[in-house]
Amino acid sequence: MPELPEVQTIINGLNSKIIEKKICRIAEYRKGTVENSLPNMDYGKVKLVERRGKYIIIKTTADCKIVIHLRMTGKLIFEVDSDKQSKYCRAEIFFSDGSRLIFDDVRTFGKIQIMKKNQAVPAIEELGAEPLSDQLNPEFLSKQLKNRKAPIRNLLLNQNIIAGLGNIYVLEILYRCKIDPRKQADRLSLKQIEKIVGQTKIVLKEAIEKNGTTISDYRSVEDQSGQFQNFLRVYQKKKCKCGTEIKRIKMAGRSTYFCPSCQQ
DNA sequence: ATTGCTTCCTGAGCGC
DNA sequence: TGCGCTCAGGAAGCAA
């Protein structure tokens, strides 16, 4: 479900709600949701919540970190009211003051991993550039796309190249760059690559300012939806600004929207 | 090494 | 109202 801006919004919320709270227990309600949790484990107090790509990393004062990936439909909801239940609650992190973090996930693809502080998560180690850092620049992206025959839209979805983009933002970025999502990556000009880098940063920053997109599943930790959907120009749209019908095709099994007249 | 297809799972929305 | 179909913002695992 969530892409970088949604994950960042959740992290901002967590950093304002759970810092210094002592974790007393992590409960798993669906097998496979929580990995490596041990009974009577000391989780310590929450020190900081960080993001890497679409991963949420909760660092604590104990020798552990809690690594969360929401996948398609995962939500983290901070709840003070002990009576409130969520419908698809798969796990809960309880704090000593009675508040808790609910991990709600309809499709059950999401995961919570308990790791040692210095233990590497292989999938995180392999992630590509953070799009909002200087790591993502035209030289880097040119190098990554060199000799790659796959369509640009598929490679922008590859987390090991740029970490944090998903289907919606990739399509918005390509639309704003006027680049056909089917375009073979190694046939892009340097100018087009520069455009992609620039628009990626602009679109993500704008979306974070709007607290993320909401199509259906995304909610902030306070159960609020985002506003960026009002700014989408191509995803699930019928018509382009130019008057042309937006085309929807399948690429790598997933819906791809683009304007056949603006995007070349 | 690179690419793309299938799979995990549940629910919403649509046409008939 | 209900059935069956397609779709869903992710990414691991597999085969070619």
XYZ file of C-alpha atoms (C1' of nucleotides) in Angstrom:
296
model
C 0.000 0.000 0.000
C 2.080 2.874 1.174
C 4.976 4.336 -0.717
C 7.712 6.609 0.632
C 5.568 9.690 1.417
C 3.002 7.603 3.310
C 5.712 5.771 5.240
C 7.386 9.097 6.050
C 4.075 10.520 7.284
C 3.615 7.518 9.557
C 7.159 7.902 10.875
C 6.649 11.599 11.590
C 3.532 10.645 13.534
C 5.335 7.946 15.491
C 8.185 10.292 16.364
C 5.677 12.671 17.914
C 3.781 9.921 19.788
C 5.925 7.055 21.002
C 9.373 8.450 21.805
C 10.499 7.529 25.339
C 7.661 5.045 25.731
C 8.670 1.734 27.233
C 7.691 -1.309 25.168
C 6.416 -3.986 27.533
C 5.018 -6.583 25.157
C 4.536 -7.447 21.472
C 1.540 -9.631 20.714
C 1.052 -11.574 17.482
C -2.492 -12.482 16.454
C -1.729 -14.025 13.105
C 1.129 -16.440 12.724
C 3.919 -15.176 10.525
C 3.324 -11.474 11.195
C 6.047 -11.067 13.837
C 9.471 -12.630 13.263
C 12.083 -13.408 15.913
C 10.079 -12.234 18.880
C 11.017 -13.946 22.138
C 8.851 -14.120 25.242
C 10.111 -11.980 28.148
C 12.360 -10.069 25.816
C 13.547 -6.645 26.915
C 12.638 -4.163 24.184
C 13.644 -1.065 26.144
C 12.307 2.424 25.433
C 11.701 3.884 21.993
C 14.594 6.122 21.086
C 13.939 7.030 17.453
C 11.855 5.948 14.464
C 13.643 5.959 11.105
C 12.849 5.210 7.479
C 14.871 3.389 4.824
C 12.984 3.014 1.549
C 9.554 1.774 2.634
C 10.874 0.198 5.830
C 10.055 1.605 9.260
C 12.794 1.068 11.842
C 12.056 1.605 15.528
C 15.292 1.969 17.496
C 15.212 1.353 21.208
C 17.460 1.655 24.241
C 17.735 -2.152 24.447
C 19.883 -4.259 22.112
C 17.177 -4.502 19.473
C 15.370 -2.718 16.681
C 11.891 -3.309 15.326
C 11.737 -3.393 11.541
C 8.290 -3.010 9.973
C 7.169 -3.284 6.354
C 3.522 -2.476 5.622
C 3.416 -3.956 2.101
C 0.024 -3.386 0.468
C -2.491 -2.875 3.252
C -0.560 -2.583 6.504
C -1.399 0.250 8.880
C 0.104 1.406 12.166
C -2.441 3.055 14.415
C -1.446 4.652 17.717
C -4.224 4.051 20.238
C -4.674 5.323 23.780
C -8.184 3.938 24.317
C -7.752 0.345 25.511
C -11.262 -0.642 24.388
C -10.803 0.279 20.739
C -10.287 -2.672 18.404
C -9.337 -2.687 14.757
C -10.850 -5.154 12.334
C -7.724 -6.720 10.863
C -5.410 -6.428 13.814
C -2.455 -8.813 13.209
C -0.154 -7.667 16.001
C 0.143 -5.061 18.746
C 3.025 -3.312 20.468
C 2.064 -2.430 24.032
C 3.623 0.429 25.998
C 3.933 0.598 29.768
C 1.570 3.600 30.014
C -1.308 1.571 28.549
C -1.124 3.001 25.035
C -0.307 0.738 22.097
C 0.559 0.573 18.432
C -1.898 -1.520 16.422
C -0.593 -3.307 13.319
C -3.681 -3.720 11.147
C -3.327 -5.502 7.796
C -6.150 -6.885 5.656
C -4.048 -8.793 3.164
C -1.487 -10.008 5.694
C 1.589 -9.357 3.541
C 3.089 -6.968 6.114
C 5.798 -8.038 8.550
C 7.323 -7.003 11.851
C 10.882 -8.233 12.433
C 12.650 -8.018 15.764
C 16.374 -7.726 15.135
C 19.516 -7.236 17.178
C 20.674 -3.631 17.036
C 23.637 -4.365 14.771
C 22.024 -7.180 12.823
C 21.633 -6.437 9.120
C 18.341 -6.977 7.300
C 19.380 -8.397 3.894
C 16.591 -6.720 1.934
C 17.485 -3.343 3.456
C 21.178 -3.823 2.706
C 20.309 -4.257 -0.967
C 18.167 -1.131 -1.261
C 19.173 1.529 -3.764
C 19.427 5.306 -3.348
C 17.249 7.298 -0.997
C 15.412 9.487 -3.500
C 15.456 12.629 -1.343
C 19.164 12.381 -0.591
C 22.067 13.522 -2.770
C 22.673 9.862 -3.494
C 19.990 10.158 -6.153
C 21.503 12.356 -8.844
C 21.693 12.124 -12.649
C 25.128 10.431 -12.656
C 23.910 7.727 -10.287
C 20.723 7.053 -12.229
C 22.507 7.024 -15.614
C 24.879 4.418 -14.284
C 22.038 2.305 -12.913
C 20.077 2.435 -16.184
C 23.056 1.795 -18.454
C 22.524 -1.294 -20.621
C 19.183 -1.998 -18.975
C 16.623 -3.165 -21.528
C 13.580 -3.199 -19.257
C 10.959 -0.433 -19.526
C 11.776 2.602 -17.361
C 8.609 2.216 -15.314
C 9.651 -1.303 -14.202
C 13.119 -0.159 -13.197
C 11.790 2.799 -11.217
C 9.735 0.277 -9.247
C 12.899 -1.709 -8.498
C 13.770 -0.917 -4.868
C 17.411 -1.821 -5.424
C 17.816 1.135 -7.783
C 15.736 3.810 -6.030
C 14.247 2.897 -2.655
C 10.719 4.015 -1.859
C 8.844 4.512 -5.121
C 5.709 2.494 -5.825
C 3.273 2.305 -8.708
C 1.424 5.583 -8.098
C 4.453 7.831 -7.715
C 6.370 6.193 -10.570
C 3.456 6.859 -12.911
C 3.043 10.447 -11.688
C 6.762 11.116 -12.103
C 6.861 9.732 -15.662
C 3.744 11.692 -16.567
C 5.271 14.928 -15.305
C 8.473 14.175 -17.228
C 6.454 13.420 -20.388
C 8.200 10.062 -20.724
C 6.440 6.940 -21.971
C 6.517 4.300 -19.184
C 7.255 1.621 -21.814
C 10.435 3.388 -22.964
C 13.460 1.134 -22.751
C 15.666 2.479 -19.947
C 18.974 2.571 -21.829
C 17.391 4.651 -24.576
C 16.628 7.605 -22.324
C 18.639 10.781 -22.974
C 20.685 12.397 -20.204
C 18.160 15.225 -20.254
C 15.336 12.789 -19.585
C 17.262 11.164 -16.746
C 17.861 14.596 -15.221
C 14.140 15.245 -15.480
C 13.304 11.992 -13.723
C 15.682 12.808 -10.863
C 14.254 16.321 -10.511
C 10.589 15.323 -10.689
C 11.107 12.419 -8.287
C 12.284 14.819 -5.606
C 9.566 17.377 -6.352
C 6.691 14.874 -6.374
C 7.821 13.093 -3.202
C 8.375 16.342 -1.287
C 4.988 17.646 -2.352
C 3.319 14.386 -1.313
C 5.018 14.399 2.103
C 3.789 17.973 2.623
C 0.271 16.749 1.863
C 0.711 13.809 4.251
C 0.591 11.217 1.503
C -1.889 9.850 -0.970
C -5.081 8.027 -0.190
C -6.624 5.733 -2.699
C -8.230 3.359 -0.272
C -6.035 1.802 2.369
C -3.551 4.346 3.567
C -4.040 5.962 6.987
C -1.694 7.965 9.186
C -1.032 6.836 12.759
C -3.954 9.013 13.816
C -6.132 7.236 11.273
C -6.220 10.284 8.993
C -6.091 9.951 5.227
C -3.666 11.913 3.023
C -4.495 14.730 0.601
C -2.121 14.045 -2.243
C -4.711 12.069 -4.205
C -6.199 15.434 -5.139
C -2.950 16.208 -6.896
C -2.596 13.028 -8.919
C -2.652 13.772 -12.627
C -2.518 10.369 -14.287
C -3.079 7.492 -11.831
C -6.645 6.212 -12.291
C -7.492 9.258 -14.402
C -9.700 9.169 -17.494
C -8.457 12.197 -19.381
C -5.197 14.103 -19.725
C -5.062 17.898 -19.403
C -4.399 17.931 -23.178
C -7.751 16.288 -23.852
C -6.410 12.880 -24.818
C -7.813 9.781 -23.117
C -5.443 8.358 -20.510
C -4.428 4.874 -21.559
C -4.309 1.985 -19.104
C -2.176 -1.039 -19.905
C -0.604 -3.912 -17.978
C 3.136 -3.933 -17.395
C 4.771 -6.610 -15.285
C 1.271 -7.597 -14.260
C 0.283 -4.201 -12.916
C -1.810 -1.299 -14.140
C 0.093 1.437 -15.901
C -1.568 4.759 -16.745
C -0.156 7.240 -19.223
C -1.076 9.848 -21.814
C -0.185 8.483 -25.266
C 0.068 11.958 -26.747
C 2.084 13.800 -24.030
C 4.394 10.958 -23.028
C 6.931 9.934 -25.659
C 22.819 -10.800 -14.630
C 18.373 -9.441 -16.129
C 13.613 -9.874 -16.981
C 8.992 -10.934 -16.169
C 5.559 -14.165 -14.350
C 3.365 -16.150 -10.251
C 2.351 -16.045 -5.650
C 1.085 -14.721 -0.857
C -4.244 -12.942 1.096
C -8.669 -10.498 1.638
C -12.074 -7.251 0.207
C -14.239 -3.734 -2.988
C -16.505 -2.749 -7.074
C -18.586 -3.890 -11.287
C -21.586 -6.283 -14.745
C -25.018 -9.557 -15.316
C -29.607 -9.686 -3.741
C -26.096 -12.502 -5.232
C -22.637 -14.605 -8.103
C -18.341 -14.413 -10.556
C -14.922 -11.793 -12.312
C -11.096 -8.269 -11.992
C -8.551 -5.281 -9.449
C -5.616 -3.470 -5.474
C -0.159 1.650 -3.698
C 4.592 -4.711 -2.588
C 8.131 -7.651 -3.310
C 10.029 -12.556 -2.745
C 10.714 -16.650 -5.434
C 11.153 -18.803 -9.500
C 12.019 -19.958 -14.476
C 13.759 -18.658 -18.953
